[in-house]
PDB file of C-alpha atoms in Angstrom:
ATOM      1  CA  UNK A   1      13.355  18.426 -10.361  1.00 89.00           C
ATOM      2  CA  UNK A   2      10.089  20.629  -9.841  1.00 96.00           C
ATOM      3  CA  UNK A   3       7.541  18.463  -8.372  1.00 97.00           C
ATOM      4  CA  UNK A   4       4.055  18.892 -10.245  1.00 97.00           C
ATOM      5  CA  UNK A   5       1.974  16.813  -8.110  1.00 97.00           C
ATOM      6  CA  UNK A   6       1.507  15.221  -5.033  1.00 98.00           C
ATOM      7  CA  UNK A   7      -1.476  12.961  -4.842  1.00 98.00           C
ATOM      8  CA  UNK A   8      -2.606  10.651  -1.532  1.00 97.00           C
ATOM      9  CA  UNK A   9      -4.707   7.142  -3.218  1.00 97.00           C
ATOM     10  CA  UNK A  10      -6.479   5.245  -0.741  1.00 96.00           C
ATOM     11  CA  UNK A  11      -5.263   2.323  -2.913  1.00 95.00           C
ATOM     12  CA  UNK A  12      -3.243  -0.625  -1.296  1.00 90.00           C
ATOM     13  CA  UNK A  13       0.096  -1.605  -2.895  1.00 90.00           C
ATOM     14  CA  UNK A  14       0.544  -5.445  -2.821  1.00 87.00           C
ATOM     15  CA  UNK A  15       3.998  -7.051  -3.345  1.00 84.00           C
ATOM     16  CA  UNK A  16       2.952  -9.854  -5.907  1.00 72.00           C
ATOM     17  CA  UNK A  17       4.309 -12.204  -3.258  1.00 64.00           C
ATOM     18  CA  UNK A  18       1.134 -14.489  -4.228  1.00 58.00           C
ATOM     19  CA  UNK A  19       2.038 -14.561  -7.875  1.00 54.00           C
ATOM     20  CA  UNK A  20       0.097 -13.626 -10.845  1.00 52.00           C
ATOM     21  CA  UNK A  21       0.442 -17.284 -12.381  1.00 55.00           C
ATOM     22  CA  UNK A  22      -1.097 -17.340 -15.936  1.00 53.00           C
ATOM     23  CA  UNK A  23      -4.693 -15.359 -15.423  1.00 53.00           C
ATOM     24  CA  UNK A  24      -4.762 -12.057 -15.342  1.00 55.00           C
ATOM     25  CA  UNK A  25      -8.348 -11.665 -14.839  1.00 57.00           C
ATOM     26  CA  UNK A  26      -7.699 -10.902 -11.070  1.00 72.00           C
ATOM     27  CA  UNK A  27      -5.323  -7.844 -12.473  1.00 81.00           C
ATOM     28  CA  UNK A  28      -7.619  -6.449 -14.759  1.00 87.00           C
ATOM     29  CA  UNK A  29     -10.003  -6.031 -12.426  1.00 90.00           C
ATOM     30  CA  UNK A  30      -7.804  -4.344  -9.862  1.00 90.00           C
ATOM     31  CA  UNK A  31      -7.087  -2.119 -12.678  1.00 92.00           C
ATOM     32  CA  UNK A  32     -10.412  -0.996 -13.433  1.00 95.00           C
ATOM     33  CA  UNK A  33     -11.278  -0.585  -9.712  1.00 95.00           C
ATOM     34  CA  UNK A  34      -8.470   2.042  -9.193  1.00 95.00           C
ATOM     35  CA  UNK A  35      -9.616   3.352 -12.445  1.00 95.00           C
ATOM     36  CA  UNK A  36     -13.148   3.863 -11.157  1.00 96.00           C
ATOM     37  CA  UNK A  37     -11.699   4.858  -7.506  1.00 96.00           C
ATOM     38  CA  UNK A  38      -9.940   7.516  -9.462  1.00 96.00           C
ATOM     39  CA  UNK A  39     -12.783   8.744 -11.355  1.00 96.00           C
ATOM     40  CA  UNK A  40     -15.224   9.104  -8.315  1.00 96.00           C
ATOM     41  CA  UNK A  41     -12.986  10.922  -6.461  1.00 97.00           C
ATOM     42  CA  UNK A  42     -12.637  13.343  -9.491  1.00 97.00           C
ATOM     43  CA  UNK A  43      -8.965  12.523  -9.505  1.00 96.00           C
ATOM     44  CA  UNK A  44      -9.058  12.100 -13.520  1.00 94.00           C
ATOM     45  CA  UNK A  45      -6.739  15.105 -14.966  1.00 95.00           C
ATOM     46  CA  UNK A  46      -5.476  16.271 -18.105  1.00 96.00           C
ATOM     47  CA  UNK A  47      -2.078  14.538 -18.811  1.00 97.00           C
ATOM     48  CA  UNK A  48       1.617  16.131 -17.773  1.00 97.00           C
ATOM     49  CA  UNK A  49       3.037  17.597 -20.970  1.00 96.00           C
ATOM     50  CA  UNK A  50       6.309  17.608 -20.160  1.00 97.00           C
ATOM     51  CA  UNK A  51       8.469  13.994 -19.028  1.00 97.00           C
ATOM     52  CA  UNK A  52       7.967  13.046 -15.235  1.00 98.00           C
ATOM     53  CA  UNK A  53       9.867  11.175 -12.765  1.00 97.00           C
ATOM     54  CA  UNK A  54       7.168   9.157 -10.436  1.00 98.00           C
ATOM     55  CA  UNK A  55       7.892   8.631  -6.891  1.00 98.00           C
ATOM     56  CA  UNK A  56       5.852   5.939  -5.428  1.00 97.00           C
ATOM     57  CA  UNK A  57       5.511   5.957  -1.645  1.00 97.00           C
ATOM     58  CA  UNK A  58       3.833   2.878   0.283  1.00 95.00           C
ATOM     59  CA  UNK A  59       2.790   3.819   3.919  1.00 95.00           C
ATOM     60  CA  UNK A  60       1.249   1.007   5.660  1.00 93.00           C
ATOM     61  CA  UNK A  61       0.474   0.783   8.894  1.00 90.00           C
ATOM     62  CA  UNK A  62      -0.730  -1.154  11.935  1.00 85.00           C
ATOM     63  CA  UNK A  63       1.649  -4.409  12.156  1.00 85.00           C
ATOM     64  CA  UNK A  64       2.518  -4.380   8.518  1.00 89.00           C
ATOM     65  CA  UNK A  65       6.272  -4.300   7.843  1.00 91.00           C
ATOM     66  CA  UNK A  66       8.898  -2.972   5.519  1.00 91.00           C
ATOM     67  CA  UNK A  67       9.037  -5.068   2.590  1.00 91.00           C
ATOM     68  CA  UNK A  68      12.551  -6.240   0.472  1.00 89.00           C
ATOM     69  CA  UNK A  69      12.982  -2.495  -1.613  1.00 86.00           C
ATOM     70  CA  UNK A  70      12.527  -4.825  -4.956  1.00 84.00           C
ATOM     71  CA  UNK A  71       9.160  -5.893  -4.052  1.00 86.00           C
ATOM     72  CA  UNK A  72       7.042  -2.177  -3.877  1.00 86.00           C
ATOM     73  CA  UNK A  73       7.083  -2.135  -7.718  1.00 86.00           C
ATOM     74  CA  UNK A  74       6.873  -5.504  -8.643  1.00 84.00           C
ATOM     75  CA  UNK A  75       3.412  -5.885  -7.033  1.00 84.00           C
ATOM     76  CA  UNK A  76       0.303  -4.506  -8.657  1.00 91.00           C
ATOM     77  CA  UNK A  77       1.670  -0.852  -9.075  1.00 93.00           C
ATOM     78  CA  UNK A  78       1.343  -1.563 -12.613  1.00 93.00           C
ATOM     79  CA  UNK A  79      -2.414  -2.111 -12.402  1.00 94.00           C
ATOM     80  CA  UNK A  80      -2.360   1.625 -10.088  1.00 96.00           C
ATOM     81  CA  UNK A  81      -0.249   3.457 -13.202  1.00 96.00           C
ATOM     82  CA  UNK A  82      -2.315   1.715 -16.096  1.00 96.00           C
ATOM     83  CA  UNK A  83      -5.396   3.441 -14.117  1.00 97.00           C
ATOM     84  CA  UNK A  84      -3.720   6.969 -14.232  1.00 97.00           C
ATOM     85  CA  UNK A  85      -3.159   6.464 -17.672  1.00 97.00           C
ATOM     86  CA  UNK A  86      -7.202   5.886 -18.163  1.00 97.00           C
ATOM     87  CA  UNK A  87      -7.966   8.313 -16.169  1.00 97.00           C
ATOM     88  CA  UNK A  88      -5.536  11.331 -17.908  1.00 97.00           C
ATOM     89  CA  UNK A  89      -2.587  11.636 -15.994  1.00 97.00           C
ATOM     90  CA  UNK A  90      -0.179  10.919 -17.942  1.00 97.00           C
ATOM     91  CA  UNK A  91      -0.707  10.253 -22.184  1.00 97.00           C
ATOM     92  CA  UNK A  92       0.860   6.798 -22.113  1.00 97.00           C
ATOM     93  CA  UNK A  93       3.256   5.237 -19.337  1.00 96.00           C
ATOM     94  CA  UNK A  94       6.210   4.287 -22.160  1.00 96.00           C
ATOM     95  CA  UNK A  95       9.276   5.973 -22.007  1.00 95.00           C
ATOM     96  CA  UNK A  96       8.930   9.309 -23.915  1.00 95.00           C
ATOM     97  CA  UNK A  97       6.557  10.387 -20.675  1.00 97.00           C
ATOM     98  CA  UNK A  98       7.231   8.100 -17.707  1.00 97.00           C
ATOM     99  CA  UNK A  99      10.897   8.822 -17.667  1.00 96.00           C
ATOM    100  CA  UNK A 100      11.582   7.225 -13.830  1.00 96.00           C
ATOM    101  CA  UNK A 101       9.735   5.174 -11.483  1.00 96.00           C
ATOM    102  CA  UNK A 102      11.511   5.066  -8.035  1.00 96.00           C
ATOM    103  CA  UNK A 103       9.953   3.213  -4.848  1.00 96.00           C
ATOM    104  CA  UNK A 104       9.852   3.438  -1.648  1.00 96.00           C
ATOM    105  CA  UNK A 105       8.304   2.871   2.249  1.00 95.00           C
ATOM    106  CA  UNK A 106       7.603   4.487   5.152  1.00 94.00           C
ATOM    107  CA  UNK A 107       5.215   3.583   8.136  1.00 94.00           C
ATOM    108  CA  UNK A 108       2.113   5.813   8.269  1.00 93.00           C
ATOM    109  CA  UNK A 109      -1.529   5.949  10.479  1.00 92.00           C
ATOM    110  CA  UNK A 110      -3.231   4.373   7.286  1.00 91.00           C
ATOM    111  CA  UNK A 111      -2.261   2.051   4.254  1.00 92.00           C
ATOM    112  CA  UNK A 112      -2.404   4.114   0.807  1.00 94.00           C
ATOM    113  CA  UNK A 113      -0.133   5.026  -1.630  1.00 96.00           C
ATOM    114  CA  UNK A 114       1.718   8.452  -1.783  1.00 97.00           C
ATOM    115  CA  UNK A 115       2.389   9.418  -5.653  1.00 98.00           C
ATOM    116  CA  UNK A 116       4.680  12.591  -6.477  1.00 98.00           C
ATOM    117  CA  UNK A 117       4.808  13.650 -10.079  1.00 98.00           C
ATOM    118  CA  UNK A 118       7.981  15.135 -11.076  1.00 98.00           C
ATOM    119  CA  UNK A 119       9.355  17.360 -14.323  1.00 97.00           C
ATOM    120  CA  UNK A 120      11.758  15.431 -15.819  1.00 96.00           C
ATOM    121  CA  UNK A 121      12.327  17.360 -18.828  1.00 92.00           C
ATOM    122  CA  UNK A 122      15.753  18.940 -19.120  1.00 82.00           C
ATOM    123  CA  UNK A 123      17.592  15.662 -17.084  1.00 78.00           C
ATOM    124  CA  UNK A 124      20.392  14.031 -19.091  1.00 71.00           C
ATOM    125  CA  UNK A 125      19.497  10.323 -18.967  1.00 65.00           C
ATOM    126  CA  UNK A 126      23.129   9.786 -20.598  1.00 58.00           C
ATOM    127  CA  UNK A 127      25.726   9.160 -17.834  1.00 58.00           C
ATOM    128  CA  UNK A 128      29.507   8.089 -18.850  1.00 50.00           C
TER     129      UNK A 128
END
């Protein structure tokens, strides 16, 4: 896969450990604070054409730890990737452009997230 992007956000992944419960006024403001983070730091862009694999990095730092691997995307990286969509990155994060979302961790001098943007087009999604 050709990677199209690579993109540091001084955004901070959470795990959802603390649960979302049944408001999701907490959520929808995250949202459109990365949204706005994203459009101050001119980070808006005109979307990927093409499908794209996204690789989601979470470097943390300091006396954080690794978290279980099935609790980077279950946190509030939806809230990050409905942001991107507002602010052009991709048209729309369903399945005809966001082909594959794949997590993972490493420690790192700050706490951000680390997003590559991959072409996807041309990968067989059928496997026997």
């Amino acid at each position: 896969m050709k990677l199209l992007l690579r993109q540091m956000l001084e955004l901070k992944l959470t795990n959802g450990n603390d649960g979302r419960g049944n408001s999701f006024w907490k959520s929808a403001k995250f949202r459109k604070d990365c949204e706005r983070y994203l459009r101050i730091n001119q980070l808006n862009r005109k979307p990927f054409d093409v499908p794209v694999a996204v690789h989601v990095t979470r470097l943390f730092s300091g006396r954080e730890r690794l978290w279980d691997s099935s609790s980077i995307g279950r946190g509030n990286w939806k809230e990050i990737e409905d942001a991107l969509v507002a602010a052009g990155w991709f048209h729309d994060d369903c399945f005809k452009w966001i082909r594959r979302t794949v997590f993972d961790q490493r420690k790192h001098n700050e706490s951000c997230v680390l997003v590559e943007v991959f072409d996807f087009s041309g990968v067989s999604e059928c496997r026997s």
